[in-house]
Short mmCIF file of C-alpha atoms and ligand atoms in Angstrom, two decimals:
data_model
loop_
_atom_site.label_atom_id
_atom_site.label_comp_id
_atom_site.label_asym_id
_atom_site.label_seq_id
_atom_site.Cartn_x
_atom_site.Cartn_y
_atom_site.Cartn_z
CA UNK A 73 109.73 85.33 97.91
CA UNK A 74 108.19 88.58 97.83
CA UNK A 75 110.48 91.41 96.96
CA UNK A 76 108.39 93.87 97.28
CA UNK A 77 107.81 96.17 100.67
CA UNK A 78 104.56 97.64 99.79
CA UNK A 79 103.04 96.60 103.83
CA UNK A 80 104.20 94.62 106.57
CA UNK A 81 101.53 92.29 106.04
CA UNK A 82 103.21 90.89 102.98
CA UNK A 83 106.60 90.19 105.33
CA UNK A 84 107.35 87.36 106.99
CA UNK A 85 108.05 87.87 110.87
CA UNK A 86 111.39 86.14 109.81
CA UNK A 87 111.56 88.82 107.58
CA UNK A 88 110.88 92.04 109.62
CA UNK A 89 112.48 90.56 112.64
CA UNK A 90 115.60 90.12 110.73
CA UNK A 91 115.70 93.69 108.82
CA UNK A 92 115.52 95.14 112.56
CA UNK A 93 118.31 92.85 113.76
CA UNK A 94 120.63 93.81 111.11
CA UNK A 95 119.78 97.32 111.37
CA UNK A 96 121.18 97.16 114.86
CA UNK A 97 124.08 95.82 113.55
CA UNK A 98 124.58 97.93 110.73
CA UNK A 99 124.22 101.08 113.54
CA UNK A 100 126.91 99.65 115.62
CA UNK A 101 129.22 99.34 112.77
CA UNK A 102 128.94 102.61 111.31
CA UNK A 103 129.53 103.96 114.83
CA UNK A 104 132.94 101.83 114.42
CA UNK A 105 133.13 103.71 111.26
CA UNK A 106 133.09 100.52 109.46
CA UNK A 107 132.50 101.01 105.56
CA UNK A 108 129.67 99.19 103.60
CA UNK A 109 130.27 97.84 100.19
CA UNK A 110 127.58 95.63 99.54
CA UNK A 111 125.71 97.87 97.18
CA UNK A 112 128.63 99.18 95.18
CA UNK A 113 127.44 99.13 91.25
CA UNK A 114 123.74 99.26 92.47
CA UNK A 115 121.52 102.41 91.82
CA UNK A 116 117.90 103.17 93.48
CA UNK A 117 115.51 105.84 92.47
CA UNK A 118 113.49 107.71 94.81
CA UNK A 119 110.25 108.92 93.38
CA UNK A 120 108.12 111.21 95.64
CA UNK A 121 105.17 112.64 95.48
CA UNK A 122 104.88 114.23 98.56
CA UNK A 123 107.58 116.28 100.96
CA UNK A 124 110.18 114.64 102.81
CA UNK A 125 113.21 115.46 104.76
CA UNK A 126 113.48 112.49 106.96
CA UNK A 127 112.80 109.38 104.80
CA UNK A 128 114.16 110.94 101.78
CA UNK A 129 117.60 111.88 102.91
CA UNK A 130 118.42 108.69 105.21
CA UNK A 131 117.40 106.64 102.10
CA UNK A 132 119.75 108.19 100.19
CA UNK A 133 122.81 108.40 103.05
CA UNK A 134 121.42 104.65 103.33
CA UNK A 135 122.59 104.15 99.77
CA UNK A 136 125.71 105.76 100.14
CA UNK A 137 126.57 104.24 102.89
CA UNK A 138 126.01 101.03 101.29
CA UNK A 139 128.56 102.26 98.43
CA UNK A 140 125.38 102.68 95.80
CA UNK A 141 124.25 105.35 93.82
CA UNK A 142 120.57 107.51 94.42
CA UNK A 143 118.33 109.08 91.69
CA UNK A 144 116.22 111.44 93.37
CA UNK A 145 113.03 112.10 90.80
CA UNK A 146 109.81 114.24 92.20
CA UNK A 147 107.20 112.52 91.02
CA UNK A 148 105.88 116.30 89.72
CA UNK A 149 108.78 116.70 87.36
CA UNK A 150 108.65 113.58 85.81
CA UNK A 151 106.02 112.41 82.97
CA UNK A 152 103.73 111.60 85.53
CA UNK A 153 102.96 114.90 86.21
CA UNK A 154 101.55 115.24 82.58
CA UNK A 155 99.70 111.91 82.10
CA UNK A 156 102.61 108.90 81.54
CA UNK A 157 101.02 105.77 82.94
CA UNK A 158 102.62 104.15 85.90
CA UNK A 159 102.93 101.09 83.96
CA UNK A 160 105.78 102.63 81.38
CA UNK A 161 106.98 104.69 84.23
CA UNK A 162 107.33 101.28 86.32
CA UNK A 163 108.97 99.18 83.42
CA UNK A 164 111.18 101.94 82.05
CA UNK A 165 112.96 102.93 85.34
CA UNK A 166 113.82 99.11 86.21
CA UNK A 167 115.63 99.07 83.53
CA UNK A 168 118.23 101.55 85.00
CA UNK A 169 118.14 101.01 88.74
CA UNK A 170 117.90 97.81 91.55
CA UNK A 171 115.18 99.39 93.17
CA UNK A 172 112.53 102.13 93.30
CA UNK A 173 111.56 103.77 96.42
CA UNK A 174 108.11 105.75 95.96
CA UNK A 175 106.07 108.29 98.44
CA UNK A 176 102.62 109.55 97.19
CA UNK A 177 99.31 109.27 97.73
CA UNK A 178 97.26 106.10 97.54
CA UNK A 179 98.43 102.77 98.16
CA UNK A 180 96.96 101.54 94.60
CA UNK A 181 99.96 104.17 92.86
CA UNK A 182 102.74 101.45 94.90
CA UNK A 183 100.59 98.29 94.28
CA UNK A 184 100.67 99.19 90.52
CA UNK A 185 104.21 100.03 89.95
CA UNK A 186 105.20 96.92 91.85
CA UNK A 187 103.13 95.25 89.36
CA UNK A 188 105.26 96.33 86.85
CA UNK A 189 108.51 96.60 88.09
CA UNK A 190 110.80 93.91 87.55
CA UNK A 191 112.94 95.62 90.47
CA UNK A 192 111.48 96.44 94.25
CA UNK A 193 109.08 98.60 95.25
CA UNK A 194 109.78 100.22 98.66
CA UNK A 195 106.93 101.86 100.32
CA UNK A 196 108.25 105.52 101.89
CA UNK A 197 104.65 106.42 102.60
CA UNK A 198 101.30 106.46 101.32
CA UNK A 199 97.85 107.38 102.90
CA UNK A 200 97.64 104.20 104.24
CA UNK A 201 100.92 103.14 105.04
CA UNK A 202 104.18 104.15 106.67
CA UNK A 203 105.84 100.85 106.47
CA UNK A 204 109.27 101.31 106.82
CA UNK A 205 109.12 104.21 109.65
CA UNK A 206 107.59 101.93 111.61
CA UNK A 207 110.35 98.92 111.28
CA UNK A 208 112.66 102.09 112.87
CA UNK A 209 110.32 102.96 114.89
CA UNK A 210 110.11 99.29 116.45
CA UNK A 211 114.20 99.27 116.60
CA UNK A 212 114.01 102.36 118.67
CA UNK A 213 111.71 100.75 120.94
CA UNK A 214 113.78 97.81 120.93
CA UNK A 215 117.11 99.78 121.78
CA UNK A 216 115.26 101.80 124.63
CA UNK A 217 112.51 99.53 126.33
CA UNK A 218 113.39 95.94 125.09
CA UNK A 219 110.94 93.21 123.41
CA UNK A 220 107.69 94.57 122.30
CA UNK A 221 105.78 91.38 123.73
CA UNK A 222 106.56 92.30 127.12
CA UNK A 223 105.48 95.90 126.93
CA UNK A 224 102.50 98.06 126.87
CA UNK A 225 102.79 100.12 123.46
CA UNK A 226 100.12 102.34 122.72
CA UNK A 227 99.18 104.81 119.68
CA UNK A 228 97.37 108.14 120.88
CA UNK A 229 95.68 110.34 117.88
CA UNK A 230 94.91 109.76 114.35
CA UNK A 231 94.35 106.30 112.76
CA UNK A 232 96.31 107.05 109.74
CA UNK A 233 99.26 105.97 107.91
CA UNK A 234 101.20 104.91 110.56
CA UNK A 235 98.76 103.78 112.78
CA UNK A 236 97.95 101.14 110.14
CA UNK A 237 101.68 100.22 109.89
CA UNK A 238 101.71 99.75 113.71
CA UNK A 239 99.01 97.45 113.75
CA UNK A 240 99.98 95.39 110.67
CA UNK A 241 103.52 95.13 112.65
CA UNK A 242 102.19 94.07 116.24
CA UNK A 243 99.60 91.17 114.11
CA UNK A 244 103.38 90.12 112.21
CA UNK A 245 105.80 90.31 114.58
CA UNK A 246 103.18 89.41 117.45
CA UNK A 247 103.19 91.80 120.18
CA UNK A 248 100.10 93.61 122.13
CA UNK A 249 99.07 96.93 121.03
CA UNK A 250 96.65 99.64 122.40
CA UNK A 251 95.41 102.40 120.06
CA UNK A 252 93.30 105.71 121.22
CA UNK A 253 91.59 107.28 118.12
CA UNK A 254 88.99 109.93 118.07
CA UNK A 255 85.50 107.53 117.15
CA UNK A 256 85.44 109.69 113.48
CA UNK A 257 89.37 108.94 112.67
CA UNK A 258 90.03 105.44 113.88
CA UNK A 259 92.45 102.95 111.67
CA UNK A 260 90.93 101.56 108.56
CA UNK A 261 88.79 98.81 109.69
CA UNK A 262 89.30 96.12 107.56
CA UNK A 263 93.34 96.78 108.29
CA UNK A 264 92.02 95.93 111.62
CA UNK A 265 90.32 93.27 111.16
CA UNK A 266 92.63 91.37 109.22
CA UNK A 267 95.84 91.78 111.92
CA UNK A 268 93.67 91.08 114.28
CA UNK A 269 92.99 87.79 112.67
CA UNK A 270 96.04 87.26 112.09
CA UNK A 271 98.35 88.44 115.03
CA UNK A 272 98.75 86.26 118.64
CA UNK A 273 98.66 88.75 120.45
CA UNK A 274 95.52 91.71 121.44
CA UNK A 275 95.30 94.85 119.32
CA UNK A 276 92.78 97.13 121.24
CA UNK A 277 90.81 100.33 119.98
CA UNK A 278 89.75 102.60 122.54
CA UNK A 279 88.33 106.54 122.58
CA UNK A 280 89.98 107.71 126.00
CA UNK A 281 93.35 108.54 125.69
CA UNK A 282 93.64 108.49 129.09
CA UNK A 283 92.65 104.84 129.47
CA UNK A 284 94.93 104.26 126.62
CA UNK A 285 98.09 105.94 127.97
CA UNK A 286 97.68 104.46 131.81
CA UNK A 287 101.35 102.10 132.70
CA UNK A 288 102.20 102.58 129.32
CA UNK A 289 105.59 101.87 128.36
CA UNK A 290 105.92 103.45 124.68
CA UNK A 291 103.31 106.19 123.41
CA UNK A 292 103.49 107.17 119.95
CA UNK A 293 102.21 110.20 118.81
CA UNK A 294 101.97 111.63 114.72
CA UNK A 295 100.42 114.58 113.59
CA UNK A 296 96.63 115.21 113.51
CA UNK A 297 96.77 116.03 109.68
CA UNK A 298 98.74 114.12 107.54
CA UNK A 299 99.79 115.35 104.29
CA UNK A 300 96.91 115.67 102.01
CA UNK A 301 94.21 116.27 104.59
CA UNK A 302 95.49 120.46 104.78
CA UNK A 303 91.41 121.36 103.93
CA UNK A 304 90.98 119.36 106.66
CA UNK A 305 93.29 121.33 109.61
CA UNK A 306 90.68 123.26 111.15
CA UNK A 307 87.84 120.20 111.92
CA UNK A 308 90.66 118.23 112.75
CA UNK A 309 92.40 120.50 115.57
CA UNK A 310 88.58 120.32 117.47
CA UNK A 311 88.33 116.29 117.17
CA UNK A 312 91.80 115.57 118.68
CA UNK A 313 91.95 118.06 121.46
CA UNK A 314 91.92 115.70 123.93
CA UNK A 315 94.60 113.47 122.72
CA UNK A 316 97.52 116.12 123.04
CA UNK A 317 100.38 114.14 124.50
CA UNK A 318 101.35 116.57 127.61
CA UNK A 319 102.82 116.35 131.03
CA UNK A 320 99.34 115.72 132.30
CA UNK A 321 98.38 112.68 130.24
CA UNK A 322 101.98 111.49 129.82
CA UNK A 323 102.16 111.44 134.02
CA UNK A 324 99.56 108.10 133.47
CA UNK A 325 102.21 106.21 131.55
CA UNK A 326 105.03 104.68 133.39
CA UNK A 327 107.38 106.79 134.69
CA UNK A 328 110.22 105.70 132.45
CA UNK A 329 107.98 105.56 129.43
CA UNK A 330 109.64 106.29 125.91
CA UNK A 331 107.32 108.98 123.76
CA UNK A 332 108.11 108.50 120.48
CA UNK A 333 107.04 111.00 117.45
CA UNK A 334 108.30 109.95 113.63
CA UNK A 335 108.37 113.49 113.22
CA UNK A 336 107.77 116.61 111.47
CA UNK A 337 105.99 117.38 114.94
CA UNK A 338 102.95 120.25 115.65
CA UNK A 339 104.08 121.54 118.81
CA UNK A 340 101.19 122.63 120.54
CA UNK A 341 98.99 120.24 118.67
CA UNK A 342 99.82 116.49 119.15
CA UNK A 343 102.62 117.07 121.86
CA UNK A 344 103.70 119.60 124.00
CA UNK A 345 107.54 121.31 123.30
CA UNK A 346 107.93 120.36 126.90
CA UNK A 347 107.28 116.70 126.54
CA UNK A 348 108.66 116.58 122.56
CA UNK A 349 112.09 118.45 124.14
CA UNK A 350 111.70 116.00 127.44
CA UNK A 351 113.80 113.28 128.59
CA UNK A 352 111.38 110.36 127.35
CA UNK A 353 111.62 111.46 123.99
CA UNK A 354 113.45 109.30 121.62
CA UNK A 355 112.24 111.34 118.35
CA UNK A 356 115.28 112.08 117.52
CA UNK A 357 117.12 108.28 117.98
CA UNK A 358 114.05 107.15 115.94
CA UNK A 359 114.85 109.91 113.36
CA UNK A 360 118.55 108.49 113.35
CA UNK A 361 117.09 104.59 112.91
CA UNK A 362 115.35 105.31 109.80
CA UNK A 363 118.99 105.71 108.13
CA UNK A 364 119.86 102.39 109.85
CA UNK A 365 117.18 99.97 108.72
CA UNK A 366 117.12 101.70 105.51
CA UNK A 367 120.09 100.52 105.48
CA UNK A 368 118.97 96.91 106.32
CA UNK A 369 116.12 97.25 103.83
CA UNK A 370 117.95 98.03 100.62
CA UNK A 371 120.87 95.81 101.41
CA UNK A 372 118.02 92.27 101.61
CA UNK A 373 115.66 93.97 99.04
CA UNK A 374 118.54 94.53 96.69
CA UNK A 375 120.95 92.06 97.50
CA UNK A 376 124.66 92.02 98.04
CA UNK A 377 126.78 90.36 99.99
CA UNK A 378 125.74 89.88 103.71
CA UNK A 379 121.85 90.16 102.82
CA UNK A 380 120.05 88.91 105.96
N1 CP B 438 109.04 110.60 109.44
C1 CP B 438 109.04 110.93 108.13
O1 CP B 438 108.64 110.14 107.24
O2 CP B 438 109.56 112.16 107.88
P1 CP B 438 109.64 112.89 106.46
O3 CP B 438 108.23 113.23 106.03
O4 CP B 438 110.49 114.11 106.71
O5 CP B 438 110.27 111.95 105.47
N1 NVA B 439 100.99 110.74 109.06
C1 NVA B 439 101.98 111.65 108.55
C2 NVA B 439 103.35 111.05 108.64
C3 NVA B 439 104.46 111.96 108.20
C4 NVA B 439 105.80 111.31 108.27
C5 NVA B 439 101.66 112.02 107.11
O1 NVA B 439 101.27 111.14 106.34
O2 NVA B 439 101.77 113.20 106.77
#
């Protein structure tokens, strides 16, 4: 089995499907105030690279709450920062935790401390992934619209990160998705390609958001520049204009459609502070979720009792 969450491509739909379930369960319990144990004795380290508030702190409360212990390392303070290789880095921190949960830049940095590791890797972002946001993301939609087969789910901006998780998610677990990109920022093609391949179910790529967003159940929305692309604000605020998710373009979707954002948001930019503060945003929920199926995610990748 592969213990490794590097991208949802490598995960069996078994796999995802059941990390969401038991999410959902893990969220209903701690509302019951129900304490986790599974993890107690277990340690993860956290090694970023980038900023975080979101990911970083609900992987740690996830730990906690599973009755583990976190070791927060940025990625700038440690030996990295002046030259270690990742393969010592890799070998020398499995030998004091049960798993290492990395955000930074490329995809190779995860791929090769994976390699390495004789613990698992958990992807918390690179440039071209956002895997486990996007297993939240797809419980909030779950919680709030129902089975993603049955519903029109579209991305609206960049093809980044996330967009790449989405579509590597709807080719797993098998639902229809509907992206609007600019034509100079759509997802990485061969990402596309391959879930298309592999996936059931119709992954489409348009230009016009509005096309995109029409009887739409979920839209997603992200920033326009991800972290790492700052020199890149200026020509990036012209390109995307016309993919701002506001009243106007959200009044195409369904009228009960949930807007999701995995946040920090641009108000002004991707999405209005009218429709971000609205009543079809579930940012915030989806913020929550990230705690829960971190939860789930450490608990199957680590092991325990009750592992999925
Ligand atoms: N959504 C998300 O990954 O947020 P952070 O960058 O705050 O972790
Ligand atoms: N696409 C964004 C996601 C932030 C959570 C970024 O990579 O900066």
């Amino acid at each position: 089995m592969n213990n490794h969450l590097l991208a949802l491509k490598d995960l069996s739909r078994e796999r995802l499907s059941s990390l969401i379930d038991r999410a959902i369960v893990l969220k209903a319990e701690t509302a019951r105030k129900i304490h986790h144990r599974q993890l107690a004795g277990r340690r993860v380290s956290l090694l970023f690279n980038k900023p975080s508030t979101r990911t970083r702190v609900s992987f740690e409360a996830a730990m906690y709450g599973l009755g583990g212990q976190v070791i927060f390392m940025s990625s700038k303070e440690s030996q990295l920062s002046r030259g270690e290789p990742l393969k010592d880095t890799a070998r020398v921190l499995a030998r004091y935790v049960d798993a290492i949960v990395v955000r930074t830049y490329g995809q190779q940095i995860v791929e090769e401390l994976a390699r390495y590791s004789t613990v698992p890797v958990i992807n918390a972002l690179t440039d071209l992934y956002h895997p486990c946001q996007i297993l939240s993301d797809i419980m909030t939609v779950i919680e709030n619209k129902g089975a993603p087969e049955k519903l029109k789910i579209v991305w609206l901006g960049d093809g980044n990160n996330m967009a790449n998780s989405w579509i590597e998610a709807a080719s797993v677990l098998g639902f229809p998705l509907t992206l609007a990109c600019p034509a100079d920022y759509e997802p990485d093609p061969a990402i596309l390609e391959a879930s298309r391949r592999r996936g059931p179910a119709p992954i489409t790529l348009l230009h016009d958001p509005e096309e995109a967003v029409a009887d739409a159940d979920v839209i997603n929305v992200d920033v326009w520049t991800s972290m790492g692309q700052e020199e890149e604000q200026q020509k990036r605020l012209q390109a995307f204009q016309a993919f701002q998710l506001n009243r106007d373009l959200l009044a195409r979707a369904k009228k009960d459609a949930a807007v999701l954002h995995c946040l920090p948001a641009h108000r002004g930019e991707e999405i209005t502070e009218e429709v971000l503060e609205g009543p079809q945003c579930v940012a915030f929920d989806q913020a929550e979720n990230k705690m829960h199926i971190h939860m789930a995610i450490l608990e199957s990748f680590i092991g325990g009792t009750n592992t999925p």
